[in-house]
């Protein structure tokens, strides 16, 4: 009788506790489910891939140089690796401490040298890819995700969709305010330039060539992803059979440049800008003869391209102001200083501004 009484009391207690938990929704399985839900969520990337990502992302690696630049403007404190070593003039704007991050390489591009072991060693929670969506990219990222054991996502960004891209990045990283701030800046810059260019007729567009490489005998061709800004704001005279997608451009000859005879030339960094005026073989070209040639600024990254990423937003505001200064209300200095403060939290001094644009404004 005593044993039966004890069992009855125990059974009553179990039933009472079970009923209480059901009423309160506190079953162990429900608690476990809530924990998993809070720890991860499904994110749909620009390729339409549904990827399980951490609910609170604190450790990121970039897929390559394009994503690297964007993440350094957005959330450098979350980076646990970078695609390539920061040079001194880059670290000046971004922060010296980021020079010590492990260098991981890149998935795509000419080298495709991503060091998977180094990525794993960082303890990262996610790999982010940014930029142009290319054929086969979804399959490539799926395979990489399996190899690394971490989520890999792609965010597509073109010159006219940076606002959406930054909003998506802000959502992914739980930083919607930063996403909105940078996205709004990009959208406003694009709108301003689009409206200005709508007042420039086809025959008023500047005939321009963007020349790169040490000898200046490579060019960013019309229709290339690297030449988006030139195509939007001028008449890019570099028309070739197949435009290169590389920042190295298409190889061309001086004879071909002479045939195109651009009225303006933009030289890339580390070219013949400083010596071209004294070179007799170039003197007959209209841009050189009329002293209408410039060198694109490249700190911390080249304003126009290479890679074509958020640095293009600076180039988008610089290049048309160089070509059609009377079409804009805000001056070059206001735009440049605002960009550096917004994206890099860096306040340019007057001397720094002067040095930055010394070869990039009308002579």
PDB file of N, CA, C and O in Angstrom, residues 159-223:
ATOM      1  N   UNK A 159      26.332  49.459 -61.196  1.00  0.00           N
ATOM      2  CA  UNK A 159      26.399  50.885 -60.902  1.00  0.00           C
ATOM      3  C   UNK A 159      25.040  51.457 -60.497  1.00  0.00           C
ATOM      4  O   UNK A 159      24.963  52.354 -59.656  1.00  0.00           O
ATOM      5  N   UNK A 160      23.974  50.917 -61.066  1.00  0.00           N
ATOM      6  CA  UNK A 160      22.641  51.439 -60.785  1.00  0.00           C
ATOM      7  C   UNK A 160      21.896  50.674 -59.696  1.00  0.00           C
ATOM      8  O   UNK A 160      20.743  50.982 -59.394  1.00  0.00           O
ATOM      9  N   UNK A 161      22.540  49.653 -59.095  1.00  0.00           N
ATOM     10  CA  UNK A 161      21.837  48.868 -58.074  1.00  0.00           C
ATOM     11  C   UNK A 161      22.583  48.812 -56.742  1.00  0.00           C
ATOM     12  O   UNK A 161      22.317  47.939 -55.919  1.00  0.00           O
ATOM     13  N   UNK A 162      23.508  49.734 -56.520  1.00  0.00           N
ATOM     14  CA  UNK A 162      24.246  49.719 -55.257  1.00  0.00           C
ATOM     15  C   UNK A 162      23.342  49.925 -54.046  1.00  0.00           C
ATOM     16  O   UNK A 162      23.605  49.397 -52.970  1.00  0.00           O
ATOM     17  N   UNK A 163      22.290  50.687 -54.212  1.00  0.00           N
ATOM     18  CA  UNK A 163      21.385  50.919 -53.078  1.00  0.00           C
ATOM     19  C   UNK A 163      20.780  49.604 -52.602  1.00  0.00           C
ATOM     20  O   UNK A 163      20.760  49.305 -51.403  1.00  0.00           O
ATOM     21  N   UNK A 164      20.292  48.800 -53.542  1.00  0.00           N
ATOM     22  CA  UNK A 164      19.714  47.507 -53.186  1.00  0.00           C
ATOM     23  C   UNK A 164      20.772  46.554 -52.636  1.00  0.00           C
ATOM     24  O   UNK A 164      20.518  45.792 -51.691  1.00  0.00           O
ATOM     25  N   UNK A 165      21.966  46.602 -53.233  1.00  0.00           N
ATOM     26  CA  UNK A 165      23.040  45.710 -52.795  1.00  0.00           C
ATOM     27  C   UNK A 165      23.462  46.024 -51.361  1.00  0.00           C
ATOM     28  O   UNK A 165      23.643  45.118 -50.538  1.00  0.00           O
ATOM     29  N   UNK A 166      23.619  47.304 -51.062  1.00  0.00           N
ATOM     30  CA  UNK A 166      24.002  47.679 -49.695  1.00  0.00           C
ATOM     31  C   UNK A 166      22.890  47.367 -48.694  1.00  0.00           C
ATOM     32  O   UNK A 166      23.158  47.000 -47.554  1.00  0.00           O
ATOM     33  N   UNK A 167      21.647  47.505 -49.119  1.00  0.00           N
ATOM     34  CA  UNK A 167      20.523  47.151 -48.233  1.00  0.00           C
ATOM     35  C   UNK A 167      20.561  45.653 -47.929  1.00  0.00           C
ATOM     36  O   UNK A 167      20.334  45.223 -46.789  1.00  0.00           O
ATOM     37  N   UNK A 168      20.859  44.847 -48.940  1.00  0.00           N
ATOM     38  CA  UNK A 168      20.952  43.398 -48.749  1.00  0.00           C
ATOM     39  C   UNK A 168      22.100  43.045 -47.818  1.00  0.00           C
ATOM     40  O   UNK A 168      21.964  42.188 -46.930  1.00  0.00           O
ATOM     41  N   UNK A 169      23.231  43.722 -47.995  1.00  0.00           N
ATOM     42  CA  UNK A 169      24.381  43.475 -47.123  1.00  0.00           C
ATOM     43  C   UNK A 169      24.069  43.901 -45.691  1.00  0.00           C
ATOM     44  O   UNK A 169      24.443  43.217 -44.730  1.00  0.00           O
ATOM     45  N   UNK A 170      23.368  45.021 -45.545  1.00  0.00           N
ATOM     46  CA  UNK A 170      22.974  45.475 -44.216  1.00  0.00           C
ATOM     47  C   UNK A 170      22.054  44.494 -43.526  1.00  0.00           C
ATOM     48  O   UNK A 170      22.172  44.241 -42.320  1.00  0.00           O
ATOM     49  N   UNK A 171      21.143  43.893 -44.287  1.00  0.00           N
ATOM     50  CA  UNK A 171      20.240  42.882 -43.735  1.00  0.00           C
ATOM     51  C   UNK A 171      21.021  41.641 -43.320  1.00  0.00           C
ATOM     52  O   UNK A 171      20.816  41.091 -42.231  1.00  0.00           O
ATOM     53  N   UNK A 172      21.941  41.197 -44.177  1.00  0.00           N
ATOM     54  CA  UNK A 172      22.724  39.997 -43.889  1.00  0.00           C
ATOM     55  C   UNK A 172      23.541  40.151 -42.612  1.00  0.00           C
ATOM     56  O   UNK A 172      23.609  39.236 -41.788  1.00  0.00           O
ATOM     57  N   UNK A 173      24.156  41.325 -42.434  1.00  0.00           N
ATOM     58  CA  UNK A 173      25.071  41.531 -41.312  1.00  0.00           C
ATOM     59  C   UNK A 173      24.400  42.170 -40.101  1.00  0.00           C
ATOM     60  O   UNK A 173      25.072  42.491 -39.122  1.00  0.00           O
ATOM     61  N   UNK A 174      23.088  42.365 -40.179  1.00  0.00           N
ATOM     62  CA  UNK A 174      22.396  42.999 -39.051  1.00  0.00           C
ATOM     63  C   UNK A 174      22.800  44.438 -38.859  1.00  0.00           C
ATOM     64  O   UNK A 174      22.825  44.945 -37.731  1.00  0.00           O
ATOM     65  N   UNK A 175      23.093  45.131 -39.964  1.00  0.00           N
ATOM     66  CA  UNK A 175      23.529  46.530 -39.921  1.00  0.00           C
ATOM     67  C   UNK A 175      22.705  47.362 -40.909  1.00  0.00           C
ATOM     68  O   UNK A 175      23.245  47.952 -41.852  1.00  0.00           O
ATOM     69  N   UNK A 176      21.385  47.405 -40.714  1.00  0.00           N
ATOM     70  CA  UNK A 176      20.523  48.089 -41.688  1.00  0.00           C
ATOM     71  C   UNK A 176      20.798  49.581 -41.817  1.00  0.00           C
ATOM     72  O   UNK A 176      20.657  50.139 -42.901  1.00  0.00           O
ATOM     73  N   UNK A 177      21.202  50.231 -40.730  1.00  0.00           N
ATOM     74  CA  UNK A 177      21.452  51.676 -40.797  1.00  0.00           C
ATOM     75  C   UNK A 177      22.672  51.981 -41.670  1.00  0.00           C
ATOM     76  O   UNK A 177      22.642  52.924 -42.474  1.00  0.00           O
ATOM     77  N   UNK A 178      23.719  51.186 -41.525  1.00  0.00           N
ATOM     78  CA  UNK A 178      24.904  51.370 -42.370  1.00  0.00           C
ATOM     79  C   UNK A 178      24.557  51.080 -43.830  1.00  0.00           C
ATOM     80  O   UNK A 178      24.986  51.790 -44.732  1.00  0.00           O
ATOM     81  N   UNK A 179      23.760  50.036 -44.023  1.00  0.00           N
ATOM     82  CA  UNK A 179      23.336  49.700 -45.375  1.00  0.00           C
ATOM     83  C   UNK A 179      22.539  50.812 -46.025  1.00  0.00           C
ATOM     84  O   UNK A 179      22.739  51.139 -47.196  1.00  0.00           O
ATOM     85  N   UNK A 180      21.662  51.425 -45.260  1.00  0.00           N
ATOM     86  CA  UNK A 180      20.833  52.517 -45.795  1.00  0.00           C
ATOM     87  C   UNK A 180      21.683  53.758 -46.078  1.00  0.00           C
ATOM     88  O   UNK A 180      21.506  54.421 -47.107  1.00  0.00           O
ATOM     89  N   UNK A 181      22.612  54.056 -45.185  1.00  0.00           N
ATOM     90  CA  UNK A 181      23.447  55.249 -45.363  1.00  0.00           C
ATOM     91  C   UNK A 181      24.272  55.158 -46.650  1.00  0.00           C
ATOM     92  O   UNK A 181      24.269  56.085 -47.476  1.00  0.00           O
ATOM     93  N   UNK A 182      24.958  54.038 -46.840  1.00  0.00           N
ATOM     94  CA  UNK A 182      25.792  53.892 -48.025  1.00  0.00           C
ATOM     95  C   UNK A 182      24.928  53.697 -49.280  1.00  0.00           C
ATOM     96  O   UNK A 182      25.272  54.198 -50.357  1.00  0.00           O
ATOM     97  N   UNK A 183      23.829  52.964 -49.121  1.00  0.00           N
ATOM     98  CA  UNK A 183      22.936  52.755 -50.254  1.00  0.00           C
ATOM     99  C   UNK A 183      22.314  54.047 -50.742  1.00  0.00           C
ATOM    100  O   UNK A 183      22.238  54.301 -51.946  1.00  0.00           O
ATOM    101  N   UNK A 184      21.880  54.885 -49.821  1.00  0.00           N
ATOM    102  CA  UNK A 184      21.287  56.181 -50.190  1.00  0.00           C
ATOM    103  C   UNK A 184      22.318  57.065 -50.889  1.00  0.00           C
ATOM    104  O   UNK A 184      22.005  57.767 -51.852  1.00  0.00           O
ATOM    105  N   UNK A 185      23.549  57.039 -50.392  1.00  0.00           N
ATOM    106  CA  UNK A 185      24.616  57.836 -51.016  1.00  0.00           C
ATOM    107  C   UNK A 185      24.789  57.410 -52.470  1.00  0.00           C
ATOM    108  O   UNK A 185      24.853  58.248 -53.381  1.00  0.00           O
ATOM    109  N   UNK A 186      24.874  56.107 -52.686  1.00  0.00           N
ATOM    110  CA  UNK A 186      25.077  55.583 -54.044  1.00  0.00           C
ATOM    111  C   UNK A 186      23.905  55.939 -54.953  1.00  0.00           C
ATOM    112  O   UNK A 186      24.095  56.352 -56.105  1.00  0.00           O
ATOM    113  N   UNK A 187      22.691  55.776 -54.434  1.00  0.00           N
ATOM    114  CA  UNK A 187      21.492  56.069 -55.233  1.00  0.00           C
ATOM    115  C   UNK A 187      21.427  57.544 -55.609  1.00  0.00           C
ATOM    116  O   UNK A 187      21.091  57.898 -56.745  1.00  0.00           O
ATOM    117  N   UNK A 188      21.761  58.405 -54.670  1.00  0.00           N
ATOM    118  CA  UNK A 188      21.729  59.853 -54.939  1.00  0.00           C
ATOM    119  C   UNK A 188      22.788  60.255 -55.963  1.00  0.00           C
ATOM    120  O   UNK A 188      22.541  61.100 -56.831  1.00  0.00           O
ATOM    121  N   UNK A 189      23.971  59.648 -55.844  1.00  0.00           N
ATOM    122  CA  UNK A 189      25.046  59.945 -56.798  1.00  0.00           C
ATOM    123  C   UNK A 189      24.646  59.509 -58.205  1.00  0.00           C
ATOM    124  O   UNK A 189      24.835  60.244 -59.184  1.00  0.00           O
ATOM    125  N   UNK A 190      24.075  58.323 -58.309  1.00  0.00           N
ATOM    126  CA  UNK A 190      23.664  57.816 -59.621  1.00  0.00           C
ATOM    127  C   UNK A 190      22.559  58.683 -60.216  1.00  0.00           C
ATOM    128  O   UNK A 190      22.572  58.994 -61.411  1.00  0.00           O
ATOM    129  N   UNK A 191      21.613  59.082 -59.386  1.00  0.00           N
ATOM    130  CA  UNK A 191      20.497  59.914 -59.848  1.00  0.00           C
ATOM    131  C   UNK A 191      21.006  61.267 -60.340  1.00  0.00           C
ATOM    132  O   UNK A 191      20.592  61.767 -61.406  1.00  0.00           O
ATOM    133  N   UNK A 192      21.912  61.874 -59.578  1.00  0.00           N
ATOM    134  CA  UNK A 192      22.452  63.180 -59.955  1.00  0.00           C
ATOM    135  C   UNK A 192      23.149  63.119 -61.307  1.00  0.00           C
ATOM    136  O   UNK A 192      22.929  63.969 -62.184  1.00  0.00           O
ATOM    137  N   UNK A 193      23.983  62.110 -61.495  1.00  0.00           N
ATOM    138  CA  UNK A 193      24.729  61.992 -62.750  1.00  0.00           C
ATOM    139  C   UNK A 193      23.803  61.638 -63.910  1.00  0.00           C
ATOM    140  O   UNK A 193      23.944  62.175 -65.018  1.00  0.00           O
ATOM    141  N   UNK A 194      22.838  60.777 -63.666  1.00  0.00           N
ATOM    142  CA  UNK A 194      21.882  60.403 -64.720  1.00  0.00           C
ATOM    143  C   UNK A 194      21.116  61.628 -65.207  1.00  0.00           C
ATOM    144  O   UNK A 194      20.922  61.820 -66.417  1.00  0.00           O
ATOM    145  N   UNK A 195      20.675  62.458 -64.267  1.00  0.00           N
ATOM    146  CA  UNK A 195      19.921  63.656 -64.635  1.00  0.00           C
ATOM    147  C   UNK A 195      20.814  64.648 -65.385  1.00  0.00           C
ATOM    148  O   UNK A 195      20.366  65.296 -66.336  1.00  0.00           O
ATOM    149  N   UNK A 196      22.059  64.760 -64.973  1.00  0.00           N
ATOM    150  CA  UNK A 196      22.991  65.663 -65.667  1.00  0.00           C
ATOM    151  C   UNK A 196      23.261  65.171 -67.085  1.00  0.00           C
ATOM    152  O   UNK A 196      23.255  65.949 -68.044  1.00  0.00           O
ATOM    153  N   UNK A 197      23.464  63.864 -67.238  1.00  0.00           N
ATOM    154  CA  UNK A 197      23.772  63.312 -68.552  1.00  0.00           C
ATOM    155  C   UNK A 197      22.579  63.383 -69.497  1.00  0.00           C
ATOM    156  O   UNK A 197      22.752  63.405 -70.725  1.00  0.00           O
ATOM    157  N   UNK A 198      21.384  63.451 -68.947  1.00  0.00           N
ATOM    158  CA  UNK A 198      20.191  63.582 -69.786  1.00  0.00           C
ATOM    159  C   UNK A 198      20.165  64.924 -70.509  1.00  0.00           C
ATOM    160  O   UNK A 198      19.453  65.084 -71.505  1.00  0.00           O
ATOM    161  N   UNK A 199      20.947  65.881 -70.032  1.00  0.00           N
ATOM    162  CA  UNK A 199      21.008  67.202 -70.667  1.00  0.00           C
ATOM    163  C   UNK A 199      22.183  67.328 -71.638  1.00  0.00           C
ATOM    164  O   UNK A 199      22.391  68.389 -72.219  1.00  0.00           O
ATOM    165  N   UNK A 200      22.950  66.243 -71.777  1.00  0.00           N
ATOM    166  CA  UNK A 200      24.103  66.239 -72.697  1.00  0.00           C
ATOM    167  C   UNK A 200      23.714  65.441 -73.940  1.00  0.00           C
ATOM    168  O   UNK A 200      23.463  64.238 -73.860  1.00  0.00           O
ATOM    169  N   UNK A 201      23.672  66.094 -75.078  1.00  0.00           N
ATOM    170  CA  UNK A 201      23.298  65.410 -76.319  1.00  0.00           C
ATOM    171  C   UNK A 201      24.443  64.509 -76.795  1.00  0.00           C
ATOM    172  O   UNK A 201      25.588  64.647 -76.344  1.00  0.00           O
ATOM    173  N   UNK A 202      24.124  63.610 -77.705  1.00  0.00           N
ATOM    174  CA  UNK A 202      25.129  62.669 -78.208  1.00  0.00           C
ATOM    175  C   UNK A 202      26.330  63.390 -78.821  1.00  0.00           C
ATOM    176  O   UNK A 202      27.473  62.980 -78.630  1.00  0.00           O
ATOM    177  N   UNK A 203      26.078  64.445 -79.547  1.00  0.00           N
ATOM    178  CA  UNK A 203      27.187  65.148 -80.198  1.00  0.00           C
ATOM    179  C   UNK A 203      28.003  65.991 -79.221  1.00  0.00           C
ATOM    180  O   UNK A 203      29.080  66.497 -79.568  1.00  0.00           O
ATOM    181  N   UNK A 204      27.497  66.160 -77.993  1.00  0.00           N
ATOM    182  CA  UNK A 204      28.244  66.900 -76.971  1.00  0.00           C
ATOM    183  C   UNK A 204      29.090  65.971 -76.091  1.00  0.00           C
ATOM    184  O   UNK A 204      29.926  66.439 -75.326  1.00  0.00           O
ATOM    185  N   UNK A 205      28.867  64.688 -76.207  1.00  0.00           N
ATOM    186  CA  UNK A 205      29.621  63.722 -75.392  1.00  0.00           C
ATOM    187  C   UNK A 205      31.108  63.751 -75.773  1.00  0.00           C
ATOM    188  O   UNK A 205      31.452  63.805 -76.953  1.00  0.00           O
ATOM    189  N   UNK A 206      31.944  63.697 -74.770  1.00  0.00           N
ATOM    190  CA  UNK A 206      33.389  63.730 -74.982  1.00  0.00           C
ATOM    191  C   UNK A 206      33.855  62.393 -75.560  1.00  0.00           C
ATOM    192  O   UNK A 206      33.479  61.323 -75.083  1.00  0.00           O
ATOM    193  N   UNK A 207      34.685  62.451 -76.590  1.00  0.00           N
ATOM    194  CA  UNK A 207      35.323  61.255 -77.141  1.00  0.00           C
ATOM    195  C   UNK A 207      36.554  60.942 -76.293  1.00  0.00           C
ATOM    196  O   UNK A 207      37.523  61.703 -76.295  1.00  0.00           O
ATOM    197  N   UNK A 208      36.503  59.836 -75.587  1.00  0.00           N
ATOM    198  CA  UNK A 208      37.520  59.550 -74.581  1.00  0.00           C
ATOM    199  C   UNK A 208      38.082  58.145 -74.740  1.00  0.00           C
ATOM    200  O   UNK A 208      37.402  57.233 -75.230  1.00  0.00           O
ATOM    201  N   UNK A 209      39.332  57.982 -74.317  1.00  0.00           N
ATOM    202  CA  UNK A 209      39.957  56.659 -74.204  1.00  0.00           C
ATOM    203  C   UNK A 209      40.552  56.543 -72.805  1.00  0.00           C
ATOM    204  O   UNK A 209      41.142  57.496 -72.289  1.00  0.00           O
ATOM    205  N   UNK A 210      40.366  55.387 -72.194  1.00  0.00           N
ATOM    206  CA  UNK A 210      40.928  55.113 -70.877  1.00  0.00           C
ATOM    207  C   UNK A 210      42.057  54.106 -71.075  1.00  0.00           C
ATOM    208  O   UNK A 210      41.821  52.943 -71.383  1.00  0.00           O
ATOM    209  N   UNK A 211      43.298  54.586 -70.940  1.00  0.00           N
ATOM    210  CA  UNK A 211      44.479  53.794 -71.230  1.00  0.00           C
ATOM    211  C   UNK A 211      45.178  53.344 -69.950  1.00  0.00           C
ATOM    212  O   UNK A 211      45.359  54.140 -69.023  1.00  0.00           O
ATOM    213  N   UNK A 212      45.556  52.080 -69.919  1.00  0.00           N
ATOM    214  CA  UNK A 212      46.177  51.502 -68.728  1.00  0.00           C
ATOM    215  C   UNK A 212      47.452  50.766 -69.127  1.00  0.00           C
ATOM    216  O   UNK A 212      47.768  50.630 -70.309  1.00  0.00           O
ATOM    217  N   UNK A 213      48.176  50.286 -68.122  1.00  0.00           N
ATOM    218  CA  UNK A 213      49.436  49.593 -68.369  1.00  0.00           C
ATOM    219  C   UNK A 213      50.593  50.563 -68.419  1.00  0.00           C
ATOM    220  O   UNK A 213      50.420  51.756 -68.662  1.00  0.00           O
ATOM    221  N   UNK A 214      51.801  50.074 -68.157  1.00  0.00           N
ATOM    222  CA  UNK A 214      52.990  50.929 -68.069  1.00  0.00           C
ATOM    223  C   UNK A 214      53.218  51.762 -69.324  1.00  0.00           C
ATOM    224  O   UNK A 214      53.621  52.913 -69.261  1.00  0.00           O
ATOM    225  N   UNK A 215      52.947  51.183 -70.482  1.00  0.00           N
ATOM    226  CA  UNK A 215      53.199  51.882 -71.746  1.00  0.00           C
ATOM    227  C   UNK A 215      51.973  52.640 -72.242  1.00  0.00           C
ATOM    228  O   UNK A 215      52.051  53.368 -73.230  1.00  0.00           O
ATOM    229  N   UNK A 216      50.839  52.463 -71.556  1.00  0.00           N
ATOM    230  CA  UNK A 216      49.604  53.095 -72.013  1.00  0.00           C
ATOM    231  C   UNK A 216      49.009  52.411 -73.227  1.00  0.00           C
ATOM    232  O   UNK A 216      48.060  52.929 -73.835  1.00  0.00           O
ATOM    233  N   UNK A 217      49.505  51.240 -73.569  1.00  0.00           N
ATOM    234  CA  UNK A 217      49.044  50.548 -74.770  1.00  0.00           C
ATOM    235  C   UNK A 217      48.108  49.386 -74.426  1.00  0.00           C
ATOM    236  O   UNK A 217      48.186  48.285 -74.987  1.00  0.00           O
ATOM    237  N   UNK A 218      47.225  49.639 -73.488  1.00  0.00           N
ATOM    238  CA  UNK A 218      46.098  48.760 -73.191  1.00  0.00           C
ATOM    239  C   UNK A 218      44.944  49.702 -72.868  1.00  0.00           C
ATOM    240  O   UNK A 218      45.162  50.832 -72.397  1.00  0.00           O
ATOM    241  N   UNK A 219      43.735  49.274 -73.156  1.00  0.00           N
ATOM    242  CA  UNK A 219      42.596  50.183 -72.989  1.00  0.00           C
ATOM    243  C   UNK A 219      41.386  49.454 -72.430  1.00  0.00           C
ATOM    244  O   UNK A 219      41.191  48.256 -72.683  1.00  0.00           O
ATOM    245  N   UNK A 220      40.588  50.200 -71.678  1.00  0.00           N
ATOM    246  CA  UNK A 220      39.323  49.680 -71.173  1.00  0.00           C
ATOM    247  C   UNK A 220      38.269  49.902 -72.263  1.00  0.00           C
ATOM    248  O   UNK A 220      37.937  51.041 -72.600  1.00  0.00           O
ATOM    249  N   UNK A 221      37.769  48.816 -72.811  1.00  0.00           N
ATOM    250  CA  UNK A 221      36.933  48.890 -74.006  1.00  0.00           C
ATOM    251  C   UNK A 221      35.474  49.216 -73.712  1.00  0.00           C
ATOM    252  O   UNK A 221      34.964  48.972 -72.615  1.00  0.00           O
ATOM    253  N   UNK A 222      34.834  49.763 -74.724  1.00  0.00           N
ATOM    254  CA  UNK A 222      33.401  50.045 -74.663  1.00  0.00           C
ATOM    255  C   UNK A 222      32.634  48.734 -74.476  1.00  0.00           C
ATOM    256  O   UNK A 222      32.932  47.725 -75.106  1.00  0.00           O
ATOM    257  N   UNK A 223      31.649  48.753 -73.575  1.00  0.00           N
ATOM    258  CA  UNK A 223      30.839  47.570 -73.330  1.00  0.00           C
ATOM    259  C   UNK A 223      31.367  46.646 -72.260  1.00  0.00           C
ATOM    260  O   UNK A 223      30.705  45.680 -71.886  1.00  0.00           O
TER     261      UNK A 223
END
